[in-house]
Amino acid sequence: MGWFPFLVLSFLLSHFPSQTSSFMPFCNYDDASVLLSFKSSFTLDSSSLSNPWCESCHPKTESWENGTNCCLWEGVSCDTKSGHVIGIDLSCSCLQGEFHPNTTLFKLIHLQKLNLAFNYFSNSPMPNGFGDHVALTHLNLSASAFSGVIPSKISHLSKLVSLDLSFLGMRIEAATLENVIVNATDIRELTLDGLDMSSIKPSSLSLLVNFSSSLVSLSLQQTGLQGKLANNILCLPNLQKLDLSFNRYLQGELPEFNRSTPLRYLDLCYTGFTLESLNYLDFYSSDFEGTIPLFLYKKYLI
Ligand SMILES: *[C@@H]1O[C@H](CO)[C@@H](O)[C@H](O)[C@H]1NC(C)=O
Ligand SMILES: *[C@@H]1O[C@H](CO)[C@@H](O)[C@H](O)[C@H]1NC(C)=O
Ligand SMILES: *[C@@H]1O[C@H](CO)[C@@H](O)[C@H](O)[C@H]1NC(C)=O
Ligand SMILES: *[C@@H]1O[C@H](CO)[C@@H](O)[C@H](O)[C@H]1NC(C)=O
Ligand SMILES: *[C@@H]1O[C@H](CO)[C@@H](O)[C@H](O)[C@H]1NC(C)=O
Ligand SMILES: *[C@@H]1O[C@H](CO)[C@@H](O)[C@H](O)[C@H]1NC(C)=O
């Protein structure tokens, strides 16, 4: 007897999936039209050539249809109370075309998470408008074919928790990065691989010591950074991952690590790092994985 209502309910849910939409807020009307016009500003190219970063891209925006609840569209998430769009994940969605400098996307003022990684925006200049989304906590534009200089306004995103501007072939000015470091005090994850940071002269490398103590992961592969890095950066209290690889002219010394060092991942290959103060290195029974850097071999193991 007690099973009957349950069976009826599961029958209804499985046969009338649209019924489940009543548990979702209905999306804000203006937000839906913003998304539709954003969708229509791109073509979809699902050939694997369009973005070598995706094994196969998946056109999420194909499920975006006028008149349906945008909170149920693929890649879209809404605030459960207001129905405002707060998250967009269109990574690897086969989007191709110019990114309009005044794209309607910038009207979504409640947006907190935006991932447009692995699309092809035809080397459009990166619009300033990204910096107007001050509510953003997550921004990911990795390998999405923007070009030029990272807009300085990006430093207005003071609530950022995660920022990925990797593999864009763009440049960042020293002052912009400095302002990001000063303003984004809650940042946990910063990935700037392949970004041209050569505007940061060896004499101003110390601006990197001011990273927020909340930083957990920092990836600066192949950025053209030069000079001698103070080892404070390796001592950030919560840093678990640090990748400085492929910065040939970046030098530094490893500090003395101890049990309370949170660092779990350190990549210094093809850098000028040395271990001046180290005179004993023992990996016995340590679960050590990965390769031992060449400079260690030369100095200590052979
Ligand atoms: C969506 O449909 C409504 C009503 O049919 C129409 O007024 C509106 O212009 C449509 N929006 C878009 C972006 O096509
Ligand atoms: C973008 O919008 C601003 C103000 O809304 C306007 O001043 C500017 O000319 C627009 N730029 C383009 C390229 O449409
Ligand atoms: C820091 O962020 C606030 C809030 O977005 C902004 O008003 C301010 O201009 C930013 N400061 C810098 C140096 O970018
Ligand atoms: C950015 O998005 C790509 C694709 O989804 C993902 O592989 C990468 O880890 C993301 N970056 C961060 C910092 O989360
Ligand atoms: C680091 O931040 C402090 C306080 O915000 C500031 O006084 C100092 O000049 C900064 N150092 C660098 C190298 O930017
Ligand atoms: C371990 O290293 C950290 C920073 O590198 C230092 O603050 C702490 O005092 C060290 N702890 C011990 C027990 O040596």
Short mmCIF file of C-alpha atoms and ligand atoms in Angstrom, two decimals:
data_model
loop_
_atom_site.label_atom_id
_atom_site.label_comp_id
_atom_site.label_asym_id
_atom_site.label_seq_id
_atom_site.Cartn_x
_atom_site.Cartn_y
_atom_site.Cartn_z
CA MET A 1 0.00 0.00 0.00
CA GLY A 2 2.74 2.42 1.06
CA TRP A 3 4.56 1.81 -2.23
CA PHE A 4 1.68 2.95 -4.39
CA PRO A 5 2.16 6.73 -4.23
CA PHE A 6 5.87 6.25 -4.78
CA LEU A 7 5.25 4.16 -7.91
CA VAL A 8 2.82 6.73 -9.26
CA LEU A 9 5.32 9.49 -8.63
CA SER A 10 8.20 7.69 -10.32
CA PHE A 11 5.93 6.86 -13.25
CA LEU A 12 5.04 10.53 -13.63
CA LEU A 13 8.67 11.62 -13.35
CA SER A 14 9.93 9.12 -15.88
CA HIS A 15 7.14 9.57 -18.39
CA PHE A 16 6.69 13.30 -18.15
CA PRO A 17 10.20 14.63 -17.65
CA SER A 18 8.99 18.16 -18.31
CA GLN A 19 7.15 17.92 -14.99
CA THR A 20 10.52 18.12 -13.27
CA SER A 21 10.87 21.66 -14.53
CA SER A 22 8.39 22.76 -11.88
CA PHE A 23 11.21 22.18 -9.35
CA MET A 24 13.36 24.68 -11.24
CA PRO A 25 12.80 28.40 -11.23
CA PHE A 26 11.58 29.74 -14.55
CA CYS A 27 14.40 31.72 -16.03
CA ASN A 28 14.41 35.47 -16.08
CA TYR A 29 12.94 36.66 -19.40
CA ASP A 30 15.65 39.24 -20.14
CA ASP A 31 18.43 36.80 -19.32
CA ALA A 32 16.96 34.27 -21.76
CA SER A 33 16.91 36.78 -24.60
CA VAL A 34 20.50 37.80 -23.80
CA LEU A 35 21.54 34.15 -24.10
CA LEU A 36 19.65 33.68 -27.36
CA SER A 37 21.28 36.66 -28.98
CA PHE A 38 24.70 35.52 -27.68
CA LYS A 39 24.01 32.13 -29.24
CA SER A 40 23.07 33.62 -32.59
CA SER A 41 26.27 35.67 -32.77
CA PHE A 42 28.33 32.52 -33.42
CA THR A 43 28.37 29.67 -35.85
CA LEU A 44 28.88 26.12 -34.64
CA ASP A 45 31.81 24.27 -36.09
CA SER A 46 32.12 20.75 -34.77
CA SER A 47 35.07 19.75 -36.95
CA SER A 48 37.93 18.74 -34.68
CA LEU A 49 40.15 21.23 -36.51
CA SER A 50 38.24 24.15 -35.04
CA ASN A 51 39.77 23.69 -31.61
CA PRO A 52 42.62 21.27 -31.11
CA TRP A 53 42.09 21.47 -27.32
CA CYS A 54 38.85 19.49 -27.48
CA GLU A 55 38.88 15.88 -28.52
CA SER A 56 35.44 16.46 -29.88
CA CYS A 57 33.48 19.58 -29.15
CA HIS A 58 29.83 19.43 -28.19
CA PRO A 59 27.49 22.25 -29.30
CA LYS A 60 25.69 22.91 -26.01
CA THR A 61 23.85 25.95 -27.38
CA GLU A 62 21.86 23.71 -29.73
CA SER A 63 19.58 22.99 -26.76
CA TRP A 64 18.90 26.71 -26.28
CA GLU A 65 15.43 27.40 -27.70
CA ASN A 66 13.22 30.42 -27.39
CA GLY A 67 10.16 29.84 -25.22
CA THR A 68 11.71 27.09 -23.09
CA ASN A 69 13.08 27.49 -19.57
CA CYS A 70 16.67 28.70 -19.94
CA CYS A 71 17.50 27.34 -16.50
CA LEU A 72 17.25 23.89 -18.10
CA TRP A 73 19.47 24.69 -21.08
CA GLU A 74 22.75 22.85 -21.29
CA GLY A 75 25.58 24.78 -19.68
CA VAL A 76 23.29 27.28 -17.95
CA SER A 77 22.62 27.54 -14.23
CA CYS A 78 20.23 29.86 -12.44
CA ASP A 79 19.72 31.23 -8.99
CA THR A 80 17.06 28.97 -7.51
CA LYS A 81 15.09 31.89 -6.07
CA SER A 82 15.32 34.71 -8.61
CA GLY A 83 15.72 32.68 -11.82
CA HIS A 84 18.62 34.91 -12.84
CA VAL A 85 21.41 33.25 -14.80
CA ILE A 86 24.42 32.88 -12.51
CA GLY A 87 26.54 30.33 -14.37
CA ILE A 88 27.47 29.64 -17.98
CA ASP A 89 29.73 26.75 -18.93
CA LEU A 90 30.23 26.66 -22.67
CA SER A 91 33.70 25.15 -22.63
CA CYS A 92 34.40 23.14 -25.76
CA SER A 93 31.05 24.06 -27.32
CA CYS A 94 32.20 24.50 -30.93
CA LEU A 95 31.50 28.28 -30.87
CA GLN A 96 33.18 30.07 -33.71
CA GLY A 97 33.21 33.71 -34.76
CA GLU A 98 34.03 37.24 -33.73
CA PHE A 99 33.34 38.10 -30.12
CA HIS A 100 31.46 41.41 -30.20
CA PRO A 101 33.04 44.07 -27.95
CA ASN A 102 29.57 44.91 -26.59
CA THR A 103 28.26 41.38 -26.48
CA THR A 104 24.86 41.09 -24.80
CA LEU A 105 26.48 38.62 -22.40
CA PHE A 106 27.76 41.60 -20.42
CA LYS A 107 24.15 42.40 -19.47
CA LEU A 108 24.02 39.34 -17.21
CA ILE A 109 25.00 41.24 -14.11
CA HIS A 110 24.29 38.32 -11.78
CA LEU A 111 26.77 36.04 -13.51
CA GLN A 112 29.20 34.38 -11.09
CA LYS A 113 30.79 31.65 -13.19
CA LEU A 114 31.71 31.94 -16.84
CA ASN A 115 33.62 29.30 -18.79
CA LEU A 116 34.17 29.90 -22.50
CA ALA A 117 37.35 27.83 -22.74
CA PHE A 118 38.27 25.93 -25.90
CA ASN A 119 36.12 27.80 -28.42
CA TYR A 120 37.35 29.83 -31.36
CA PHE A 121 36.69 33.56 -31.18
CA SER A 122 38.67 34.34 -34.34
CA ASN A 123 41.40 36.30 -32.53
CA SER A 124 38.95 39.06 -31.55
CA PRO A 125 40.42 41.59 -29.14
CA MET A 126 39.40 40.65 -25.60
CA PRO A 127 36.58 43.05 -24.64
CA ASN A 128 36.88 45.34 -21.64
CA GLY A 129 33.39 44.30 -20.59
CA PHE A 130 34.67 41.19 -18.81
CA GLY A 131 35.91 43.56 -16.14
CA ASP A 132 32.39 44.91 -15.56
CA HIS A 133 31.18 41.56 -14.23
CA VAL A 134 32.22 42.36 -10.72
CA ALA A 135 30.16 39.47 -9.33
CA LEU A 136 32.32 36.93 -11.18
CA THR A 137 34.02 34.36 -8.98
CA HIS A 138 35.14 32.05 -11.80
CA LEU A 139 36.36 33.16 -15.23
CA ASN A 140 37.87 30.72 -17.70
CA LEU A 141 38.83 31.86 -21.20
CA SER A 142 41.54 29.27 -21.78
CA ALA A 143 42.54 28.69 -25.41
CA SER A 144 39.54 30.53 -26.80
CA ALA A 145 41.43 32.57 -29.43
CA PHE A 146 41.20 36.11 -28.12
CA SER A 147 44.09 38.36 -29.00
CA GLY A 148 45.95 41.48 -27.95
CA VAL A 149 46.43 42.71 -24.41
CA ILE A 150 44.47 41.54 -21.38
CA PRO A 151 42.15 44.48 -20.58
CA SER A 152 43.32 46.31 -17.47
CA LYS A 153 39.76 46.32 -16.16
CA ILE A 154 40.09 42.62 -15.41
CA SER A 155 41.50 43.75 -12.08
CA HIS A 156 38.04 45.04 -11.12
CA LEU A 157 36.99 41.43 -10.62
CA SER A 158 37.73 41.54 -6.93
CA LYS A 159 35.65 38.47 -6.07
CA LEU A 160 37.59 36.09 -8.28
CA VAL A 161 38.29 32.68 -6.83
CA SER A 162 39.53 31.13 -10.07
CA LEU A 163 40.96 32.80 -13.17
CA ASP A 164 42.21 30.96 -16.25
CA LEU A 165 43.67 33.05 -19.09
CA SER A 166 45.99 30.34 -20.40
CA PHE A 167 46.99 29.64 -23.98
CA LEU A 168 45.53 32.78 -25.49
CA GLY A 169 48.77 34.05 -26.96
CA MET A 170 47.98 37.41 -25.33
CA ARG A 171 50.02 39.89 -23.34
CA ILE A 172 49.44 41.19 -19.82
CA GLU A 173 50.84 44.48 -18.56
CA ALA A 174 52.74 44.43 -15.28
CA ALA A 175 50.35 47.00 -13.79
CA THR A 176 47.31 44.88 -14.66
CA LEU A 177 48.73 41.80 -13.00
CA GLU A 178 49.76 43.82 -9.98
CA ASN A 179 46.20 45.18 -9.63
CA VAL A 180 44.74 41.68 -9.96
CA ILE A 181 47.05 40.52 -7.20
CA VAL A 182 46.09 43.45 -4.98
CA ASN A 183 42.35 43.26 -5.63
CA ALA A 184 41.52 39.56 -5.93
CA THR A 185 42.18 38.74 -2.32
CA ASP A 186 40.16 35.50 -2.34
CA ILE A 187 41.81 33.99 -5.38
CA ARG A 188 42.61 30.29 -5.04
CA GLU A 189 43.47 29.26 -8.56
CA LEU A 190 45.37 31.31 -11.13
CA THR A 191 46.36 29.79 -14.49
CA LEU A 192 48.23 32.06 -16.87
CA ASP A 193 50.22 29.51 -18.90
CA GLY A 194 51.51 30.85 -22.18
CA LEU A 195 50.56 34.45 -21.38
CA ASP A 196 53.28 36.91 -22.38
CA MET A 197 54.45 38.49 -19.11
CA SER A 198 57.67 39.95 -20.44
CA SER A 199 56.43 43.42 -19.46
CA ILE A 200 57.29 42.40 -15.89
CA LYS A 201 60.91 43.40 -15.71
CA PRO A 202 63.36 41.47 -13.51
CA SER A 203 63.43 44.50 -11.18
CA SER A 204 59.66 44.30 -10.60
CA LEU A 205 59.40 40.54 -10.20
CA SER A 206 58.82 41.18 -6.52
CA LEU A 207 55.23 42.15 -7.32
CA LEU A 208 54.62 38.41 -7.36
CA VAL A 209 55.36 38.15 -3.65
CA ASN A 210 52.09 39.88 -2.87
CA PHE A 211 49.88 37.01 -3.98
CA SER A 212 46.98 36.38 -1.70
CA SER A 213 47.65 33.86 1.03
CA SER A 214 44.51 32.05 -0.15
CA LEU A 215 46.28 30.96 -3.35
CA VAL A 216 46.18 27.17 -3.74
CA SER A 217 47.28 26.74 -7.34
CA LEU A 218 49.52 28.97 -9.47
CA SER A 219 50.49 28.04 -12.99
CA LEU A 220 52.82 30.33 -14.94
CA GLN A 221 54.21 27.97 -17.56
CA GLN A 222 56.05 29.64 -20.43
CA THR A 223 55.35 33.27 -19.62
CA GLY A 224 58.71 34.81 -20.50
CA LEU A 225 59.25 35.87 -16.87
CA GLN A 226 62.88 36.76 -16.22
CA GLY A 227 65.00 37.47 -13.20
CA LYS A 228 65.46 36.15 -9.72
CA LEU A 229 62.34 35.24 -7.83
CA ALA A 230 62.32 35.70 -4.08
CA ASN A 231 61.44 32.39 -2.51
CA ASN A 232 58.48 33.85 -0.59
CA ILE A 233 56.30 32.69 -3.44
CA LEU A 234 57.09 29.08 -2.60
CA CYS A 235 56.14 29.71 0.98
CA LEU A 236 52.57 30.90 0.46
CA PRO A 237 50.74 29.22 3.32
CA ASN A 238 48.17 27.38 1.21
CA LEU A 239 49.99 26.84 -2.06
CA GLN A 240 49.61 23.21 -3.18
CA LYS A 241 50.49 23.48 -6.84
CA LEU A 242 53.18 25.64 -8.44
CA ASP A 243 54.16 25.37 -12.08
CA LEU A 244 56.90 27.72 -13.29
CA SER A 245 58.17 25.46 -16.05
CA PHE A 246 59.55 26.66 -19.38
CA ASN A 247 60.74 30.01 -18.08
CA ARG A 248 64.39 29.56 -18.93
CA TYR A 249 65.55 32.88 -17.57
CA LEU A 250 63.62 32.68 -14.31
CA GLN A 251 65.86 31.96 -11.38
CA GLY A 252 65.30 31.22 -7.79
CA GLU A 253 66.22 28.95 -4.95
CA LEU A 254 64.17 26.32 -3.27
CA PRO A 255 63.52 27.15 0.37
CA GLU A 256 63.83 24.55 3.10
CA PHE A 257 60.69 22.48 2.94
CA ASN A 258 59.31 20.76 5.99
CA ARG A 259 56.30 18.68 6.92
CA SER A 260 53.99 21.66 7.17
CA THR A 261 54.69 22.78 3.61
CA PRO A 262 51.38 22.31 1.76
CA LEU A 263 53.08 22.06 -1.65
CA ARG A 264 52.03 18.87 -3.47
CA TYR A 265 53.02 19.65 -7.05
CA LEU A 266 56.07 21.58 -8.15
CA ASP A 267 57.21 21.86 -11.75
CA LEU A 268 60.44 23.75 -12.38
CA CYS A 269 61.56 22.07 -15.57
CA TYR A 270 63.41 24.32 -18.01
CA THR A 271 63.90 27.08 -15.46
CA GLY A 272 67.02 28.48 -13.85
CA PHE A 273 66.15 27.26 -10.34
CA THR A 274 68.91 25.96 -8.13
CA LEU A 275 69.09 24.25 -4.78
CA GLU A 276 72.02 26.07 -3.26
CA SER A 277 71.28 25.24 0.34
CA LEU A 278 70.23 21.64 -0.15
CA ASN A 279 72.85 19.06 0.79
CA TYR A 280 70.76 16.02 1.58
CA LEU A 281 67.91 14.57 -0.44
CA ASP A 282 66.19 11.32 0.49
CA PHE A 283 63.10 9.91 -1.21
CA TYR A 284 63.19 6.57 0.60
CA SER A 285 59.65 5.23 1.11
CA SER A 286 58.13 8.58 0.27
CA ASP A 287 55.44 7.85 -2.34
CA PHE A 288 57.44 10.16 -4.54
CA GLU A 289 56.02 10.16 -8.05
CA GLY A 290 57.11 11.74 -11.27
CA THR A 291 60.48 12.61 -12.67
CA ILE A 292 63.48 14.07 -10.91
CA PRO A 293 64.59 17.34 -12.51
CA LEU A 294 67.79 17.21 -14.47
CA PHE A 295 69.58 19.74 -12.31
CA LEU A 296 69.08 17.51 -9.28
CA TYR A 297 70.61 14.58 -11.09
CA LYS A 298 73.64 16.59 -12.02
CA LYS A 299 74.23 17.97 -8.59
CA TYR A 300 73.25 15.32 -6.11
CA LEU A 301 72.57 11.93 -7.58
CA ILE A 302 75.51 11.35 -9.81
C1 LIG B 1 11.21 34.67 -28.60
O1 LIG B 1 9.83 34.48 -28.82
C2 LIG B 1 9.05 35.63 -28.53
C3 LIG B 1 7.58 35.25 -28.63
O2 LIG B 1 7.37 34.37 -29.68
C4 LIG B 1 9.44 36.76 -29.48
O3 LIG B 1 8.69 37.93 -29.20
C5 LIG B 1 10.92 37.05 -29.33
O4 LIG B 1 11.36 38.01 -30.26
C6 LIG B 1 11.74 35.78 -29.50
N1 LIG B 1 13.12 36.06 -29.14
C7 LIG B 1 14.14 35.72 -29.92
C8 LIG B 1 15.50 36.09 -29.43
O5 LIG B 1 14.02 35.12 -30.97
C1 LIG B 2 29.62 49.69 -26.98
O1 LIG B 2 28.68 50.33 -26.13
C2 LIG B 2 29.08 51.59 -25.65
C3 LIG B 2 28.05 52.13 -24.67
O2 LIG B 2 26.99 51.26 -24.51
C4 LIG B 2 29.27 52.54 -26.83
O3 LIG B 2 29.72 53.79 -26.38
C5 LIG B 2 30.31 51.93 -27.78
O4 LIG B 2 30.41 52.76 -28.95
C6 LIG B 2 29.89 50.53 -28.21
N1 LIG B 2 30.98 49.95 -28.98
C7 LIG B 2 30.76 49.25 -30.10
C8 LIG B 2 31.98 48.74 -30.81
O5 LIG B 2 29.65 48.97 -30.50
C1 LIG B 3 39.37 46.75 -7.32
O1 LIG B 3 38.04 46.32 -7.46
C2 LIG B 3 37.06 47.34 -7.24
C3 LIG B 3 35.71 46.67 -7.29
O2 LIG B 3 35.48 46.08 -8.51
C4 LIG B 3 37.24 48.44 -8.28
O3 LIG B 3 36.33 49.46 -8.04
C5 LIG B 3 38.68 48.98 -8.19
O4 LIG B 3 38.89 49.91 -9.22
C6 LIG B 3 39.67 47.84 -8.34
N1 LIG B 3 41.02 48.32 -8.14
C7 LIG B 3 41.98 48.10 -9.02
C8 LIG B 3 43.33 48.61 -8.65
O5 LIG B 3 41.80 47.50 -10.07
C1 LIG B 4 39.19 25.90 -17.68
O1 LIG B 4 38.34 25.12 -18.48
C2 LIG B 4 38.98 24.01 -19.09
C3 LIG B 4 37.96 23.31 -19.97
O2 LIG B 4 36.82 23.00 -19.26
C4 LIG B 4 39.54 23.09 -17.99
O3 LIG B 4 40.25 22.02 -18.58
C5 LIG B 4 40.47 23.88 -17.07
O4 LIG B 4 40.90 23.07 -16.00
C6 LIG B 4 39.73 25.10 -16.52
N1 LIG B 4 40.64 25.90 -15.71
C7 LIG B 4 40.49 26.09 -14.40
C8 LIG B 4 41.49 26.95 -13.73
O5 LIG B 4 39.57 25.58 -13.77
C1 LIG B 5 52.81 44.45 -1.55
O1 LIG B 5 51.65 44.94 -0.90
C2 LIG B 5 51.93 45.91 0.09
C3 LIG B 5 50.63 46.25 0.81
O2 LIG B 5 49.52 46.16 -0.04
C4 LIG B 5 52.55 47.14 -0.58
O3 LIG B 5 52.86 48.11 0.39
C5 LIG B 5 53.84 46.70 -1.29
O4 LIG B 5 54.37 47.79 -2.01
C6 LIG B 5 53.55 45.57 -2.26
N1 LIG B 5 54.79 45.07 -2.80
C7 LIG B 5 55.03 44.94 -4.10
C8 LIG B 5 56.35 44.43 -4.48
O5 LIG B 5 54.19 45.22 -4.93
C1 LIG B 6 58.13 25.07 8.05
O1 LIG B 6 58.26 26.00 6.99
C2 LIG B 6 57.43 27.12 7.12
C3 LIG B 6 57.58 27.99 5.89
O2 LIG B 6 58.44 27.46 4.95
C4 LIG B 6 57.83 27.89 8.38
O3 LIG B 6 56.99 29.02 8.53
C5 LIG B 6 57.68 26.98 9.59
O4 LIG B 6 58.15 27.64 10.75
C6 LIG B 6 58.49 25.71 9.37
N1 LIG B 6 58.21 24.79 10.47
C7 LIG B 6 59.15 24.09 11.09
C8 LIG B 6 58.69 23.15 12.14
O5 LIG B 6 60.33 24.21 10.80
#
